[in-house]
Short mmCIF file of N, CA and C in Angstrom, two decimals:
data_model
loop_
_atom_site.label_atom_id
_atom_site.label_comp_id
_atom_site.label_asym_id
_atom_site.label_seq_id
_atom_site.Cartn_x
_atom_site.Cartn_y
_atom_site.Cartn_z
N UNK A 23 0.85 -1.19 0.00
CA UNK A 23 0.00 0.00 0.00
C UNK A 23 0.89 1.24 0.00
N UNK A 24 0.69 2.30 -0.59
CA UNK A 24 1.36 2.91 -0.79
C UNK A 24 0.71 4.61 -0.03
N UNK A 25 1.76 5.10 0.42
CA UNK A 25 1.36 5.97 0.97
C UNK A 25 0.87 7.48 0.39
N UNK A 26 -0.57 8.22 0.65
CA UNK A 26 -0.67 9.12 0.32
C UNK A 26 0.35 10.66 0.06
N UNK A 27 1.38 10.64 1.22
CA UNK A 27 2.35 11.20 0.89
C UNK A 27 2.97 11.04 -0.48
N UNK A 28 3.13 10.08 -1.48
CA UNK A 28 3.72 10.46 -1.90
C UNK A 28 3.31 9.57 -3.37
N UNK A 29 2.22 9.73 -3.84
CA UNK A 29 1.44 10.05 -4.71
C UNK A 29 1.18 11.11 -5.45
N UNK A 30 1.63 11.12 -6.57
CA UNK A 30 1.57 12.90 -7.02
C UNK A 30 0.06 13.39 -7.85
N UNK A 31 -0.25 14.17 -7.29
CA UNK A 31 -1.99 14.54 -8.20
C UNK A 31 -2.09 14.11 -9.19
N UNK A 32 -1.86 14.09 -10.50
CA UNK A 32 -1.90 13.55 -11.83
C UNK A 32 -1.99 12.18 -12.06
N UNK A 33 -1.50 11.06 -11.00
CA UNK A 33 -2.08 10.24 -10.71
C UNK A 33 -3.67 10.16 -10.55
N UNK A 34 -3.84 10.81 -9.73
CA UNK A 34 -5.44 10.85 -8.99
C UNK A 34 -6.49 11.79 -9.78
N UNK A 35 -5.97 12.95 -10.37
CA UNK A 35 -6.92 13.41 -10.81
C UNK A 35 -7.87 13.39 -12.07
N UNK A 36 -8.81 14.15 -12.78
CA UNK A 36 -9.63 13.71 -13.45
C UNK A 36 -9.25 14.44 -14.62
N UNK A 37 -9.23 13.66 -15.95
CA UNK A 37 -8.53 13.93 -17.21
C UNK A 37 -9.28 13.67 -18.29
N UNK A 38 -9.38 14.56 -18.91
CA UNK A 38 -9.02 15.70 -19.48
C UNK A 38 -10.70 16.93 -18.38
N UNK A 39 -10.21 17.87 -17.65
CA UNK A 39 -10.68 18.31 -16.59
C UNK A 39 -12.18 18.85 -17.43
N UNK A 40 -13.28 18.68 -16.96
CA UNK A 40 -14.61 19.35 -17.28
C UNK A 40 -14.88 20.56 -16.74
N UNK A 41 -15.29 21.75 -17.26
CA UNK A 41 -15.24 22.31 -17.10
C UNK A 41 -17.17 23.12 -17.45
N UNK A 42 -17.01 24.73 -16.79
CA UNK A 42 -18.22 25.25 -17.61
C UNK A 42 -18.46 26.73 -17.16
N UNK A 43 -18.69 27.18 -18.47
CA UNK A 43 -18.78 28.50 -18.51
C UNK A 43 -19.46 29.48 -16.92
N UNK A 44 -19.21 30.47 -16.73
CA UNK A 44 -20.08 31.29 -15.59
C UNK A 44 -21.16 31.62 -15.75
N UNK A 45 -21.64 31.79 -17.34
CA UNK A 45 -23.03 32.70 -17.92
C UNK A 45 -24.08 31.28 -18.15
N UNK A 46 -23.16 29.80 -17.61
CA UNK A 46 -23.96 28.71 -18.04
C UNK A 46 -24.98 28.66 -17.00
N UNK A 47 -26.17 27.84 -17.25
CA UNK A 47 -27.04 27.29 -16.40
C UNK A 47 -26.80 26.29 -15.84
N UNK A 48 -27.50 26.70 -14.77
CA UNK A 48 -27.42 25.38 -13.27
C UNK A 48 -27.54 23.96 -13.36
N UNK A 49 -28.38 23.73 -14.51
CA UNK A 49 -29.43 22.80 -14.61
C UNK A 49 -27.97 21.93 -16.43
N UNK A 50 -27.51 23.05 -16.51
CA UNK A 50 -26.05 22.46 -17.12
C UNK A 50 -25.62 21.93 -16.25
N UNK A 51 -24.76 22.31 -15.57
CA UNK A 51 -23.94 22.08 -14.66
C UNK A 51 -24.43 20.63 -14.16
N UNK A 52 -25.48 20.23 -13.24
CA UNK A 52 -26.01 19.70 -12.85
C UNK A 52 -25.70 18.00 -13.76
N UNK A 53 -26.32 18.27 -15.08
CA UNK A 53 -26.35 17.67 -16.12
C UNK A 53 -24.69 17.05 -16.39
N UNK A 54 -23.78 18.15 -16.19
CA UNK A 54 -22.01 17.72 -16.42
C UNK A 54 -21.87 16.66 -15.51
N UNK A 55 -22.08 17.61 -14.11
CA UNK A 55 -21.81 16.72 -12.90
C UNK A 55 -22.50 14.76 -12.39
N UNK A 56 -23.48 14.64 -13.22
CA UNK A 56 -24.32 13.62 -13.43
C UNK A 56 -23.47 12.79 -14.20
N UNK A 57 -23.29 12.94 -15.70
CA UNK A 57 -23.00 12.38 -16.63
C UNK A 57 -21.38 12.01 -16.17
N UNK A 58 -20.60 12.94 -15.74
CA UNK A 58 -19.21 12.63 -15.51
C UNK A 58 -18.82 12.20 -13.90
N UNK A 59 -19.75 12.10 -13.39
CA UNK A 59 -19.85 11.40 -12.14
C UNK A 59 -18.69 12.15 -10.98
N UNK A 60 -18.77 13.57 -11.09
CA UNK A 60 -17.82 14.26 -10.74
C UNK A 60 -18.75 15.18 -9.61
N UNK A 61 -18.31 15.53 -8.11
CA UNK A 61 -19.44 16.44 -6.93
C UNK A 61 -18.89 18.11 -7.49
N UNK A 62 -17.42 18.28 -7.85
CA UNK A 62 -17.55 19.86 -8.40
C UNK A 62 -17.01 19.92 -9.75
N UNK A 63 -16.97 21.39 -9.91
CA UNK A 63 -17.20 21.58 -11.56
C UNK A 63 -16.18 22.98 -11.26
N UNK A 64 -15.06 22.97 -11.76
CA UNK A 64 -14.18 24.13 -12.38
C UNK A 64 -15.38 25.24 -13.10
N UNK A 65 -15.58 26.27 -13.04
CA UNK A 65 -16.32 27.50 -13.44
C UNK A 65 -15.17 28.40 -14.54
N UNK A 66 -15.06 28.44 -15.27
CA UNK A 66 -14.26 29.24 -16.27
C UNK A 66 -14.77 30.44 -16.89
N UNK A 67 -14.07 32.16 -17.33
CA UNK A 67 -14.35 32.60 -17.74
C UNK A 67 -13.03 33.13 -18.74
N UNK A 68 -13.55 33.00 -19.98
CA UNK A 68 -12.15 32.89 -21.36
C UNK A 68 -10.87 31.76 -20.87
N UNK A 69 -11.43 30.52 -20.59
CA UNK A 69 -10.06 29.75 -20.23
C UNK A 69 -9.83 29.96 -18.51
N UNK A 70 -9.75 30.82 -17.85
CA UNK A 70 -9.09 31.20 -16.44
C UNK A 70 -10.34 30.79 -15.45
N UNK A 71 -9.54 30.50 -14.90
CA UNK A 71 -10.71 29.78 -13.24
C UNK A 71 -11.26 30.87 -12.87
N UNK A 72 -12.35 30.74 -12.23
CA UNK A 72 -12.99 32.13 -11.84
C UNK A 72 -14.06 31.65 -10.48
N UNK A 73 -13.79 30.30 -10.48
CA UNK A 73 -14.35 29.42 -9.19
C UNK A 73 -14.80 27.99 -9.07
N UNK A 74 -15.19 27.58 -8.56
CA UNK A 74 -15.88 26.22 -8.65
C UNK A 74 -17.50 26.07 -8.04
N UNK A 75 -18.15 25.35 -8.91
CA UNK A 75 -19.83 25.10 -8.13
C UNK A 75 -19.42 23.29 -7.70
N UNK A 76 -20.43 23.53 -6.34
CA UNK A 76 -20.49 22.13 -5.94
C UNK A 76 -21.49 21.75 -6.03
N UNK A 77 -22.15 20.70 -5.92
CA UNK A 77 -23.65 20.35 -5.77
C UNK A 77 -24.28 20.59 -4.59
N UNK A 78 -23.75 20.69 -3.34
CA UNK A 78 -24.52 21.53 -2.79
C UNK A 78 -25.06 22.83 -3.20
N UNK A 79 -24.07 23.93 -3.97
CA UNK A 79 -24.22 24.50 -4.95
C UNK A 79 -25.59 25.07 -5.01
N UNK A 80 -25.57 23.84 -6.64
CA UNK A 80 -27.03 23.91 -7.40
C UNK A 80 -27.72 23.55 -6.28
N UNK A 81 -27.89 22.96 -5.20
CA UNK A 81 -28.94 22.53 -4.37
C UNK A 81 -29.67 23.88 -3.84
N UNK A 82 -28.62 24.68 -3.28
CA UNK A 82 -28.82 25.61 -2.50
C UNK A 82 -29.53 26.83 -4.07
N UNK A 83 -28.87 26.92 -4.76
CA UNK A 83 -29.33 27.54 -5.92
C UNK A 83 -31.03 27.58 -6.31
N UNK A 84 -31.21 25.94 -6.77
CA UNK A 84 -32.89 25.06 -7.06
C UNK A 84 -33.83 25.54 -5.56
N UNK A 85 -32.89 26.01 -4.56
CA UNK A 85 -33.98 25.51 -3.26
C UNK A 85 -34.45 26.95 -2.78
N UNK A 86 -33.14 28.23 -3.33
CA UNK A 86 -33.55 29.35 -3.53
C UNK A 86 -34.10 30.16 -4.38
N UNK A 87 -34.84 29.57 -5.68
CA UNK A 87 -34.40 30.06 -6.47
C UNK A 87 -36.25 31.30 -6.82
N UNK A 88 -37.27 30.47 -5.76
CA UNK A 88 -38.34 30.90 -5.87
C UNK A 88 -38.19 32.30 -5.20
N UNK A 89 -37.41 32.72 -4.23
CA UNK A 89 -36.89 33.47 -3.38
C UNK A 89 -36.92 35.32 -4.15
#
């Protein structure tokens, strides 16, 4: 077994990374996160990170949204 120390990310992480626009809809997102079996989603605006949504997220989003 090999120890978490010393495992390097690129091992572990998810490739080629999914991503989705800021001006996208929730109910996208939602849809990424489903299909790619992934809990967050990189948020991009022109290429550059600009945040991440989680599914709590959209939860909190859908549960406010009558508000």
């Amino acid at each position: 077994l090999t120890s978490i120390g010393s495992v390097e990310v690129h091992k572990v992480m998810s490739h080629p990374p999914v991503t989705i626009g800021e001006e996208d809809e929730i109910e996208d997102a939602a849809d990424l996160m489903l299909k790619n079996r992934i809990a967050r989603l990189p948020v991009v605006r022109e290429g550059a990170l600009v945040g991440i949504v989680a599914r709590a997220d959209i939860v909190r989003g859908v549960a406010t949204a009558g508000d």
